[in-house]
XYZ file of C-alpha atoms in Angstrom:
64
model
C 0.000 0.000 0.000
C 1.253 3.363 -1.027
C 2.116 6.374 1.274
C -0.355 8.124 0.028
C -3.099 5.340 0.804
C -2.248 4.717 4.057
C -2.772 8.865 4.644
C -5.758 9.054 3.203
C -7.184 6.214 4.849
C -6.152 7.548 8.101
C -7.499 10.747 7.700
C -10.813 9.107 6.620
C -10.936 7.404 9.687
C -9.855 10.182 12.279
C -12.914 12.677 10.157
C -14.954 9.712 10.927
C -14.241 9.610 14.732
C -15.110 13.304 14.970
C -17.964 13.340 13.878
C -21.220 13.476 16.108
C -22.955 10.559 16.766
C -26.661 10.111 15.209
C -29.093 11.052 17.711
C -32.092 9.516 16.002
C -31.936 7.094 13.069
C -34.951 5.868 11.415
C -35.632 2.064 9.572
C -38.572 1.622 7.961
C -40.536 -1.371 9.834
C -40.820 -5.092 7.762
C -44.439 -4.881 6.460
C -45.417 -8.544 7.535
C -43.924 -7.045 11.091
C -46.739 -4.611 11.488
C -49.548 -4.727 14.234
C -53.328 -4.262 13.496
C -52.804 -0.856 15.044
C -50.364 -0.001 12.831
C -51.752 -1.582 9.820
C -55.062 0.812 10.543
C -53.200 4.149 10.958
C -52.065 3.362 7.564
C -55.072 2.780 5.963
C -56.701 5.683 7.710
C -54.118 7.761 6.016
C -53.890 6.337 2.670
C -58.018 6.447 2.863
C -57.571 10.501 3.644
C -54.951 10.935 1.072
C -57.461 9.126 -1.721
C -59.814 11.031 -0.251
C -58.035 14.757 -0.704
C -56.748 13.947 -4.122
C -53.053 13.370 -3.527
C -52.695 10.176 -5.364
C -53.838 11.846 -8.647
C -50.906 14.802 -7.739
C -48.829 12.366 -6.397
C -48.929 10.163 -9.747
C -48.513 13.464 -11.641
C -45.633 14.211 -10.129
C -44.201 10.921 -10.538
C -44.599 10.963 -14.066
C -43.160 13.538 -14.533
């Protein structure tokens, strides 16, 4: 391994241990993983977006 390499590999690390530590990361859930209570939030929200016209925008906006 070149000079160079190792250098650059070590700063890469040291930036990496200075820097802050996540205070809140976010995974989206496994579907087959979700509870009735979850599973009824969701529809209750896809129900009001259907029902307020996003999905047309929403498609719109994909498409384009």
């Amino acid at each position: 391994m070149s000079a160079a390499a190792i250098g650059l590999s070590a700063v890469g690390i040291n930036a990496q241990q200075n820097q802050p530590a996540c205070s809140s990361i976010y995974t989206r859930k496994e579907i087959l993983s979700l509870t009735s209570s979850e599973w009824s939030l969701i529809r209750s929200i896809l129900s009001a977006m259907q029902r307020d016209g996003w999905f047309p925008w929403f498609a719109y906006l994909h498409n384009q």
